Amino acid sequence: MTNEAWLVFGLGNPGPKYETTRHNIGQMVIAELAHRIGVNLTRTKLRSNVGTSRLPTGSIPGVPGPRVVLATSTGYMNESGGPVRQLADFYSIDTDRIIAVHDDVDIPYDTIKAKVGGGEGGHNGLRSMTSALGTKNYPRIRAGVGRPLGRQDTADYVLKPFSKDERATLPIFISDLADAVEMYIVEGLEKVQLKYHSK
């Protein structure tokens, strides 16, 4: 039986080598959300680092917000689907309540887009999730990282740290992305799109 919890999964790669790279912005957002709700992520047998709690506020003032499962994979990006599937099964969470937070080279840096379903745009983490879940129809919060200038390979570009100029505004961007996740859960997709797609 499905419960009312949400699974928010931040895509990325494990280890200090990757933690500050563009490809790991999804995991940075999970860290921000965990800080906000006061939970620590714990390594589990589900091939994930997981923290569970409730959002501080829901749609009704004074009433605790929805229950959330915050998670990142302990494996690599192209293996993301397995942990997501295991978490969804363990916590009995339907696909329409699984939010993937990920980098997106098709939108400019510091831009937020939200959608349900669609293609993977060459993103190996999304491709793995789609395969494991058996559907593309799960929510995505897309963090724009832009495309590389010149002839730099896109795969190399996303595996490099943000530029000096980008790092100056990155904390605000991550905070905005965390806001977008919370808004999606409490108020729905249309509210997120109204707020962020017009910017």
JSON list of C-alpha atoms in Angstrom, two decimals:
[
{"chain": "A", "resi": 1, "resn": "MET", "atom": "CA", "xyz": [0.00, 0.00, 0.00]},
{"chain": "A", "resi": 2, "resn": "THR", "atom": "CA", "xyz": [1.41, 3.37, -1.03]},
{"chain": "A", "resi": 3, "resn": "ASN", "atom": "CA", "xyz": [1.91, 5.97, 1.68]},
{"chain": "A", "resi": 4, "resn": "GLU", "atom": "CA", "xyz": [1.93, 9.75, 1.41]},
{"chain": "A", "resi": 5, "resn": "ALA", "atom": "CA", "xyz": [5.70, 10.21, 1.59]},
{"chain": "A", "resi": 6, "resn": "TRP", "atom": "CA", "xyz": [7.82, 11.77, -1.12]},
{"chain": "A", "resi": 7, "resn": "LEU", "atom": "CA", "xyz": [11.23, 10.53, -2.26]},
{"chain": "A", "resi": 8, "resn": "VAL", "atom": "CA", "xyz": [13.60, 13.32, -3.28]},
{"chain": "A", "resi": 9, "resn": "PHE", "atom": "CA", "xyz": [16.67, 11.85, -4.98]},
{"chain": "A", "resi": 10, "resn": "GLY", "atom": "CA", "xyz": [19.70, 14.01, -5.76]},
{"chain": "A", "resi": 11, "resn": "LEU", "atom": "CA", "xyz": [21.68, 12.66, -8.68]},
{"chain": "A", "resi": 12, "resn": "GLY", "atom": "CA", "xyz": [25.46, 12.64, -8.56]},
{"chain": "A", "resi": 13, "resn": "ASN", "atom": "CA", "xyz": [28.63, 10.63, -8.12]},
{"chain": "A", "resi": 14, "resn": "PRO", "atom": "CA", "xyz": [30.18, 9.50, -4.82]},
{"chain": "A", "resi": 15, "resn": "GLY", "atom": "CA", "xyz": [33.35, 10.72, -3.17]},
{"chain": "A", "resi": 16, "resn": "PRO", "atom": "CA", "xyz": [35.29, 13.97, -2.72]},
{"chain": "A", "resi": 17, "resn": "LYS", "atom": "CA", "xyz": [36.55, 13.90, -6.32]},
{"chain": "A", "resi": 18, "resn": "TYR", "atom": "CA", "xyz": [33.06, 14.70, -7.60]},
{"chain": "A", "resi": 19, "resn": "GLU", "atom": "CA", "xyz": [31.29, 16.47, -4.75]},
{"chain": "A", "resi": 20, "resn": "THR", "atom": "CA", "xyz": [31.88, 20.03, -6.05]},
{"chain": "A", "resi": 21, "resn": "THR", "atom": "CA", "xyz": [31.25, 19.28, -9.73]},
{"chain": "A", "resi": 22, "resn": "ARG", "atom": "CA", "xyz": [28.32, 20.47, -11.85]},
{"chain": "A", "resi": 23, "resn": "HIS", "atom": "CA", "xyz": [27.07, 16.88, -12.22]},
{"chain": "A", "resi": 24, "resn": "ASN", "atom": "CA", "xyz": [26.58, 16.72, -8.44]},
{"chain": "A", "resi": 25, "resn": "ILE", "atom": "CA", "xyz": [24.35, 19.73, -7.96]},
{"chain": "A", "resi": 26, "resn": "GLY", "atom": "CA", "xyz": [21.44, 17.38, -7.23]},
{"chain": "A", "resi": 27, "resn": "GLN", "atom": "CA", "xyz": [23.31, 16.02, -4.23]},
{"chain": "A", "resi": 28, "resn": "MET", "atom": "CA", "xyz": [24.12, 19.58, -3.10]},
{"chain": "A", "resi": 29, "resn": "VAL", "atom": "CA", "xyz": [20.39, 20.32, -3.05]},
{"chain": "A", "resi": 30, "resn": "ILE", "atom": "CA", "xyz": [19.72, 17.23, -0.93]},
{"chain": "A", "resi": 31, "resn": "ALA", "atom": "CA", "xyz": [22.36, 18.43, 1.54]},
{"chain": "A", "resi": 32, "resn": "GLU", "atom": "CA", "xyz": [20.60, 21.81, 1.72]},
{"chain": "A", "resi": 33, "resn": "LEU", "atom": "CA", "xyz": [17.20, 20.20, 2.30]},
{"chain": "A", "resi": 34, "resn": "ALA", "atom": "CA", "xyz": [18.64, 17.89, 4.98]},
{"chain": "A", "resi": 35, "resn": "HIS", "atom": "CA", "xyz": [20.15, 20.92, 6.74]},
{"chain": "A", "resi": 36, "resn": "ARG", "atom": "CA", "xyz": [16.83, 22.76, 6.63]},
{"chain": "A", "resi": 37, "resn": "ILE", "atom": "CA", "xyz": [14.82, 19.97, 8.21]},
{"chain": "A", "resi": 38, "resn": "GLY", "atom": "CA", "xyz": [17.56, 18.95, 10.62]},
{"chain": "A", "resi": 39, "resn": "VAL", "atom": "CA", "xyz": [18.39, 15.43, 9.50]},
{"chain": "A", "resi": 40, "resn": "ASN", "atom": "CA", "xyz": [21.63, 13.65, 8.72]},
{"chain": "A", "resi": 41, "resn": "LEU", "atom": "CA", "xyz": [21.91, 11.29, 5.79]},
{"chain": "A", "resi": 42, "resn": "THR", "atom": "CA", "xyz": [22.89, 7.78, 6.86]},
{"chain": "A", "resi": 43, "resn": "ARG", "atom": "CA", "xyz": [24.42, 5.14, 4.62]},
{"chain": "A", "resi": 44, "resn": "THR", "atom": "CA", "xyz": [21.98, 2.23, 4.21]},
{"chain": "A", "resi": 45, "resn": "LYS", "atom": "CA", "xyz": [21.85, -1.23, 2.69]},
{"chain": "A", "resi": 46, "resn": "LEU", "atom": "CA", "xyz": [19.69, 0.24, -0.06]},
{"chain": "A", "resi": 47, "resn": "ARG", "atom": "CA", "xyz": [22.84, 1.58, -1.81]},
{"chain": "A", "resi": 48, "resn": "SER", "atom": "CA", "xyz": [21.86, 5.06, -0.64]},
{"chain": "A", "resi": 49, "resn": "ASN", "atom": "CA", "xyz": [22.49, 7.76, 1.92]},
{"chain": "A", "resi": 50, "resn": "VAL", "atom": "CA", "xyz": [19.07, 8.45, 3.43]},
{"chain": "A", "resi": 51, "resn": "GLY", "atom": "CA", "xyz": [17.39, 10.86, 5.84]},
{"chain": "A", "resi": 52, "resn": "THR", "atom": "CA", "xyz": [13.67, 11.00, 6.63]},
{"chain": "A", "resi": 53, "resn": "SER", "atom": "CA", "xyz": [11.60, 13.72, 8.26]},
{"chain": "A", "resi": 54, "resn": "ARG", "atom": "CA", "xyz": [8.76, 16.13, 7.53]},
{"chain": "A", "resi": 55, "resn": "LEU", "atom": "CA", "xyz": [8.92, 19.47, 5.80]},
{"chain": "A", "resi": 56, "resn": "PRO", "atom": "CA", "xyz": [8.62, 22.27, 8.38]},
{"chain": "A", "resi": 57, "resn": "THR", "atom": "CA", "xyz": [5.35, 23.57, 6.95]},
{"chain": "A", "resi": 58, "resn": "GLY", "atom": "CA", "xyz": [2.56, 22.20, 4.83]},
{"chain": "A", "resi": 59, "resn": "SER", "atom": "CA", "xyz": [-0.31, 23.83, 2.99]},
{"chain": "A", "resi": 60, "resn": "ILE", "atom": "CA", "xyz": [-2.15, 24.42, 6.30]},
{"chain": "A", "resi": 61, "resn": "PRO", "atom": "CA", "xyz": [-0.44, 26.80, 8.79]},
{"chain": "A", "resi": 62, "resn": "GLY", "atom": "CA", "xyz": [0.63, 25.04, 11.97]},
{"chain": "A", "resi": 63, "resn": "VAL", "atom": "CA", "xyz": [0.22, 21.57, 10.50]},
{"chain": "A", "resi": 64, "resn": "PRO", "atom": "CA", "xyz": [3.45, 19.59, 9.89]},
{"chain": "A", "resi": 65, "resn": "GLY", "atom": "CA", "xyz": [4.41, 19.33, 6.26]},
{"chain": "A", "resi": 66, "resn": "PRO", "atom": "CA", "xyz": [4.54, 16.16, 4.16]},
{"chain": "A", "resi": 67, "resn": "ARG", "atom": "CA", "xyz": [6.91, 13.33, 5.03]},
{"chain": "A", "resi": 68, "resn": "VAL", "atom": "CA", "xyz": [10.00, 13.26, 2.85]},
{"chain": "A", "resi": 69, "resn": "VAL", "atom": "CA", "xyz": [12.73, 10.73, 2.19]},
{"chain": "A", "resi": 70, "resn": "LEU", "atom": "CA", "xyz": [15.91, 12.53, 1.12]},
{"chain": "A", "resi": 71, "resn": "ALA", "atom": "CA", "xyz": [18.46, 10.34, -0.62]},
{"chain": "A", "resi": 72, "resn": "THR", "atom": "CA", "xyz": [21.64, 10.20, -2.68]},
{"chain": "A", "resi": 73, "resn": "SER", "atom": "CA", "xyz": [23.25, 7.15, -4.21]},
{"chain": "A", "resi": 74, "resn": "THR", "atom": "CA", "xyz": [26.41, 5.55, -2.84]},
{"chain": "A", "resi": 75, "resn": "GLY", "atom": "CA", "xyz": [27.17, 4.40, -6.38]},
{"chain": "A", "resi": 76, "resn": "TYR", "atom": "CA", "xyz": [27.87, 6.18, -9.65]},
{"chain": "A", "resi": 77, "resn": "MET", "atom": "CA", "xyz": [25.52, 8.29, -11.75]},
{"chain": "A", "resi": 78, "resn": "ASN", "atom": "CA", "xyz": [24.84, 5.63, -14.36]},
{"chain": "A", "resi": 79, "resn": "GLU", "atom": "CA", "xyz": [23.70, 3.22, -11.60]},
{"chain": "A", "resi": 80, "resn": "SER", "atom": "CA", "xyz": [21.17, 5.62, -10.02]},
{"chain": "A", "resi": 81, "resn": "GLY", "atom": "CA", "xyz": [18.10, 3.61, -11.01]},
{"chain": "A", "resi": 82, "resn": "GLY", "atom": "CA", "xyz": [18.79, 0.64, -8.77]},
{"chain": "A", "resi": 83, "resn": "PRO", "atom": "CA", "xyz": [18.89, 2.61, -5.51]},
{"chain": "A", "resi": 84, "resn": "VAL", "atom": "CA", "xyz": [15.84, 4.65, -6.52]},
{"chain": "A", "resi": 85, "resn": "ARG", "atom": "CA", "xyz": [13.87, 1.49, -7.22]},
{"chain": "A", "resi": 86, "resn": "GLN", "atom": "CA", "xyz": [14.93, -0.05, -3.91]},
{"chain": "A", "resi": 87, "resn": "LEU", "atom": "CA", "xyz": [13.99, 3.08, -1.97]},
{"chain": "A", "resi": 88, "resn": "ALA", "atom": "CA", "xyz": [10.61, 3.34, -3.71]},
{"chain": "A", "resi": 89, "resn": "ASP", "atom": "CA", "xyz": [9.85, -0.28, -2.86]},
{"chain": "A", "resi": 90, "resn": "PHE", "atom": "CA", "xyz": [11.09, -0.05, 0.73]},
{"chain": "A", "resi": 91, "resn": "TYR", "atom": "CA", "xyz": [9.12, 3.10, 1.54]},
{"chain": "A", "resi": 92, "resn": "SER", "atom": "CA", "xyz": [6.14, 2.20, -0.71]},
{"chain": "A", "resi": 93, "resn": "ILE", "atom": "CA", "xyz": [6.36, 5.39, -2.75]},
{"chain": "A", "resi": 94, "resn": "ASP", "atom": "CA", "xyz": [4.63, 5.75, -6.11]},
{"chain": "A", "resi": 95, "resn": "THR", "atom": "CA", "xyz": [6.53, 7.04, -9.13]},
{"chain": "A", "resi": 96, "resn": "ASP", "atom": "CA", "xyz": [4.61, 10.32, -9.20]},
{"chain": "A", "resi": 97, "resn": "ARG", "atom": "CA", "xyz": [6.09, 11.11, -5.76]},
{"chain": "A", "resi": 98, "resn": "ILE", "atom": "CA", "xyz": [9.71, 10.45, -6.75]},
{"chain": "A", "resi": 99, "resn": "ILE", "atom": "CA", "xyz": [11.46, 13.75, -7.53]},
{"chain": "A", "resi": 100, "resn": "ALA", "atom": "CA", "xyz": [14.79, 13.59, -9.37]},
{"chain": "A", "resi": 101, "resn": "VAL", "atom": "CA", "xyz": [16.98, 16.65, -8.77]},
{"chain": "A", "resi": 102, "resn": "HIS", "atom": "CA", "xyz": [19.65, 16.87, -11.46]},
{"chain": "A", "resi": 103, "resn": "ASP", "atom": "CA", "xyz": [21.96, 19.03, -13.55]},
{"chain": "A", "resi": 104, "resn": "ASP", "atom": "CA", "xyz": [20.84, 20.02, -17.03]},
{"chain": "A", "resi": 105, "resn": "VAL", "atom": "CA", "xyz": [23.18, 21.35, -19.72]},
{"chain": "A", "resi": 106, "resn": "ASP", "atom": "CA", "xyz": [20.28, 22.37, -21.97]},
{"chain": "A", "resi": 107, "resn": "ILE", "atom": "CA", "xyz": [19.33, 25.31, -19.75]},
{"chain": "A", "resi": 108, "resn": "PRO", "atom": "CA", "xyz": [21.57, 28.20, -18.62]},
{"chain": "A", "resi": 109, "resn": "TYR", "atom": "CA", "xyz": [23.37, 28.28, -15.29]},
{"chain": "A", "resi": 110, "resn": "ASP", "atom": "CA", "xyz": [21.22, 29.56, -12.41]},
{"chain": "A", "resi": 111, "resn": "THR", "atom": "CA", "xyz": [17.99, 28.56, -14.18]},
{"chain": "A", "resi": 112, "resn": "ILE", "atom": "CA", "xyz": [15.40, 26.23, -12.64]},
{"chain": "A", "resi": 113, "resn": "LYS", "atom": "CA", "xyz": [12.89, 24.20, -14.62]},
{"chain": "A", "resi": 114, "resn": "ALA", "atom": "CA", "xyz": [10.39, 21.60, -13.42]},
{"chain": "A", "resi": 115, "resn": "LYS", "atom": "CA", "xyz": [8.54, 18.94, -15.37]},
{"chain": "A", "resi": 116, "resn": "VAL", "atom": "CA", "xyz": [7.10, 15.46, -15.21]},
{"chain": "A", "resi": 117, "resn": "GLY", "atom": "CA", "xyz": [8.31, 12.94, -17.74]},
{"chain": "A", "resi": 118, "resn": "GLY", "atom": "CA", "xyz": [10.07, 13.69, -21.01]},
{"chain": "A", "resi": 119, "resn": "GLY", "atom": "CA", "xyz": [13.37, 12.52, -22.37]},
{"chain": "A", "resi": 120, "resn": "GLU", "atom": "CA", "xyz": [16.67, 12.09, -20.59]},
{"chain": "A", "resi": 121, "resn": "GLY", "atom": "CA", "xyz": [18.67, 14.48, -22.76]},
{"chain": "A", "resi": 122, "resn": "GLY", "atom": "CA", "xyz": [21.71, 12.18, -22.67]},
{"chain": "A", "resi": 123, "resn": "HIS", "atom": "CA", "xyz": [21.73, 12.23, -18.85]},
{"chain": "A", "resi": 124, "resn": "ASN", "atom": "CA", "xyz": [22.92, 8.81, -17.69]},
{"chain": "A", "resi": 125, "resn": "GLY", "atom": "CA", "xyz": [21.39, 9.16, -14.24]},
{"chain": "A", "resi": 126, "resn": "LEU", "atom": "CA", "xyz": [17.93, 9.85, -15.66]},
{"chain": "A", "resi": 127, "resn": "ARG", "atom": "CA", "xyz": [18.34, 7.07, -18.19]},
{"chain": "A", "resi": 128, "resn": "SER", "atom": "CA", "xyz": [19.12, 4.63, -15.37]},
{"chain": "A", "resi": 129, "resn": "MET", "atom": "CA", "xyz": [16.13, 5.85, -13.32]},
{"chain": "A", "resi": 130, "resn": "THR", "atom": "CA", "xyz": [13.76, 5.48, -16.27]},
{"chain": "A", "resi": 131, "resn": "SER", "atom": "CA", "xyz": [14.98, 1.95, -16.91]},
{"chain": "A", "resi": 132, "resn": "ALA", "atom": "CA", "xyz": [14.64, 0.89, -13.27]},
{"chain": "A", "resi": 133, "resn": "LEU", "atom": "CA", "xyz": [11.25, 2.53, -12.72]},
{"chain": "A", "resi": 134, "resn": "GLY", "atom": "CA", "xyz": [9.86, 1.33, -16.06]},
{"chain": "A", "resi": 135, "resn": "THR", "atom": "CA", "xyz": [8.53, 4.80, -16.88]},
{"chain": "A", "resi": 136, "resn": "LYS", "atom": "CA", "xyz": [9.66, 8.34, -17.71]},
{"chain": "A", "resi": 137, "resn": "ASN", "atom": "CA", "xyz": [6.73, 9.85, -15.83]},
{"chain": "A", "resi": 138, "resn": "TYR", "atom": "CA", "xyz": [8.41, 10.99, -12.64]},
{"chain": "A", "resi": 139, "resn": "PRO", "atom": "CA", "xyz": [8.95, 14.62, -11.54]},
{"chain": "A", "resi": 140, "resn": "ARG", "atom": "CA", "xyz": [12.24, 16.36, -12.24]},
{"chain": "A", "resi": 141, "resn": "ILE", "atom": "CA", "xyz": [13.69, 19.55, -10.79]},
{"chain": "A", "resi": 142, "resn": "ARG", "atom": "CA", "xyz": [16.24, 20.62, -13.40]},
{"chain": "A", "resi": 143, "resn": "ALA", "atom": "CA", "xyz": [19.24, 22.70, -12.34]},
{"chain": "A", "resi": 144, "resn": "GLY", "atom": "CA", "xyz": [20.69, 24.59, -15.27]},
{"chain": "A", "resi": 145, "resn": "VAL", "atom": "CA", "xyz": [24.46, 24.35, -15.59]},
{"chain": "A", "resi": 146, "resn": "GLY", "atom": "CA", "xyz": [24.72, 25.55, -19.20]},
{"chain": "A", "resi": 147, "resn": "ARG", "atom": "CA", "xyz": [26.86, 24.15, -21.97]},
{"chain": "A", "resi": 148, "resn": "PRO", "atom": "CA", "xyz": [30.65, 24.43, -22.22]},
{"chain": "A", "resi": 149, "resn": "LEU", "atom": "CA", "xyz": [32.16, 27.18, -24.31]},
{"chain": "A", "resi": 150, "resn": "GLY", "atom": "CA", "xyz": [34.25, 26.28, -27.30]},
{"chain": "A", "resi": 151, "resn": "ARG", "atom": "CA", "xyz": [34.98, 22.65, -28.05]},
{"chain": "A", "resi": 152, "resn": "GLN", "atom": "CA", "xyz": [35.10, 21.29, -24.51]},
{"chain": "A", "resi": 153, "resn": "ASP", "atom": "CA", "xyz": [33.43, 17.90, -24.27]},
{"chain": "A", "resi": 154, "resn": "THR", "atom": "CA", "xyz": [30.11, 18.07, -22.41]},
{"chain": "A", "resi": 155, "resn": "ALA", "atom": "CA", "xyz": [30.89, 14.96, -20.36]},
{"chain": "A", "resi": 156, "resn": "ASP", "atom": "CA", "xyz": [34.17, 16.54, -19.18]},
{"chain": "A", "resi": 157, "resn": "TYR", "atom": "CA", "xyz": [32.44, 19.86, -18.53]},
{"chain": "A", "resi": 158, "resn": "VAL", "atom": "CA", "xyz": [29.84, 18.47, -16.10]},
{"chain": "A", "resi": 159, "resn": "LEU", "atom": "CA", "xyz": [32.54, 16.57, -14.20]},
{"chain": "A", "resi": 160, "resn": "LYS", "atom": "CA", "xyz": [34.44, 19.78, -13.45]},
{"chain": "A", "resi": 161, "resn": "PRO", "atom": "CA", "xyz": [33.81, 22.19, -10.56]},
{"chain": "A", "resi": 162, "resn": "PHE", "atom": "CA", "xyz": [31.77, 25.33, -11.09]},
{"chain": "A", "resi": 163, "resn": "SER", "atom": "CA", "xyz": [33.68, 28.37, -12.29]},
{"chain": "A", "resi": 164, "resn": "LYS", "atom": "CA", "xyz": [34.78, 31.12, -9.91]},
{"chain": "A", "resi": 165, "resn": "ASP", "atom": "CA", "xyz": [31.92, 33.38, -11.04]},
{"chain": "A", "resi": 166, "resn": "GLU", "atom": "CA", "xyz": [29.41, 30.55, -10.68]},
{"chain": "A", "resi": 167, "resn": "ARG", "atom": "CA", "xyz": [30.64, 29.67, -7.20]},
{"chain": "A", "resi": 168, "resn": "ALA", "atom": "CA", "xyz": [29.88, 33.23, -6.08]},
{"chain": "A", "resi": 169, "resn": "THR", "atom": "CA", "xyz": [26.15, 32.65, -6.63]},
{"chain": "A", "resi": 170, "resn": "LEU", "atom": "CA", "xyz": [25.99, 28.87, -6.18]},
{"chain": "A", "resi": 171, "resn": "PRO", "atom": "CA", "xyz": [24.71, 28.93, -2.55]},
{"chain": "A", "resi": 172, "resn": "ILE", "atom": "CA", "xyz": [21.75, 31.10, -3.61]},
{"chain": "A", "resi": 173, "resn": "PHE", "atom": "CA", "xyz": [21.07, 28.84, -6.60]},
{"chain": "A", "resi": 174, "resn": "ILE", "atom": "CA", "xyz": [21.10, 25.74, -4.39]},
{"chain": "A", "resi": 175, "resn": "SER", "atom": "CA", "xyz": [18.77, 27.44, -1.91]},
{"chain": "A", "resi": 176, "resn": "ASP", "atom": "CA", "xyz": [16.38, 28.35, -4.73]},
{"chain": "A", "resi": 177, "resn": "LEU", "atom": "CA", "xyz": [16.45, 24.77, -5.98]},
{"chain": "A", "resi": 178, "resn": "ALA", "atom": "CA", "xyz": [15.61, 23.50, -2.49]},
{"chain": "A", "resi": 179, "resn": "ASP", "atom": "CA", "xyz": [12.74, 26.01, -2.40]},
{"chain": "A", "resi": 180, "resn": "ALA", "atom": "CA", "xyz": [11.51, 24.63, -5.73]},
{"chain": "A", "resi": 181, "resn": "VAL", "atom": "CA", "xyz": [11.51, 21.08, -4.37]},
{"chain": "A", "resi": 182, "resn": "GLU", "atom": "CA", "xyz": [9.54, 22.12, -1.29]},
{"chain": "A", "resi": 183, "resn": "MET", "atom": "CA", "xyz": [7.09, 24.10, -3.43]},
{"chain": "A", "resi": 184, "resn": "TYR", "atom": "CA", "xyz": [6.56, 21.14, -5.75]},
{"chain": "A", "resi": 185, "resn": "ILE", "atom": "CA", "xyz": [5.72, 18.87, -2.82]},
{"chain": "A", "resi": 186, "resn": "VAL", "atom": "CA", "xyz": [3.41, 21.33, -1.02]},
{"chain": "A", "resi": 187, "resn": "GLU", "atom": "CA", "xyz": [1.85, 23.28, -3.92]},
{"chain": "A", "resi": 188, "resn": "GLY", "atom": "CA", "xyz": [2.40, 21.24, -7.07]},
{"chain": "A", "resi": 189, "resn": "LEU", "atom": "CA", "xyz": [4.09, 21.46, -10.46]},
{"chain": "A", "resi": 190, "resn": "GLU", "atom": "CA", "xyz": [2.16, 24.44, -11.84]},
{"chain": "A", "resi": 191, "resn": "LYS", "atom": "CA", "xyz": [3.15, 26.70, -8.95]},
{"chain": "A", "resi": 192, "resn": "VAL", "atom": "CA", "xyz": [6.83, 25.85, -9.47]},
{"chain": "A", "resi": 193, "resn": "GLN", "atom": "CA", "xyz": [6.57, 26.53, -13.19]},
{"chain": "A", "resi": 194, "resn": "LEU", "atom": "CA", "xyz": [4.77, 29.84, -12.62]},
{"chain": "A", "resi": 195, "resn": "LYS", "atom": "CA", "xyz": [7.47, 31.03, -10.24]},
{"chain": "A", "resi": 196, "resn": "TYR", "atom": "CA", "xyz": [10.63, 29.81, -11.96]},
{"chain": "A", "resi": 197, "resn": "HIS", "atom": "CA", "xyz": [9.90, 29.35, -15.67]},
{"chain": "A", "resi": 198, "resn": "SER", "atom": "CA", "xyz": [9.23, 33.05, -16.21]},
{"chain": "A", "resi": 199, "resn": "LYS", "atom": "CA", "xyz": [12.66, 34.09, -14.95]}
]
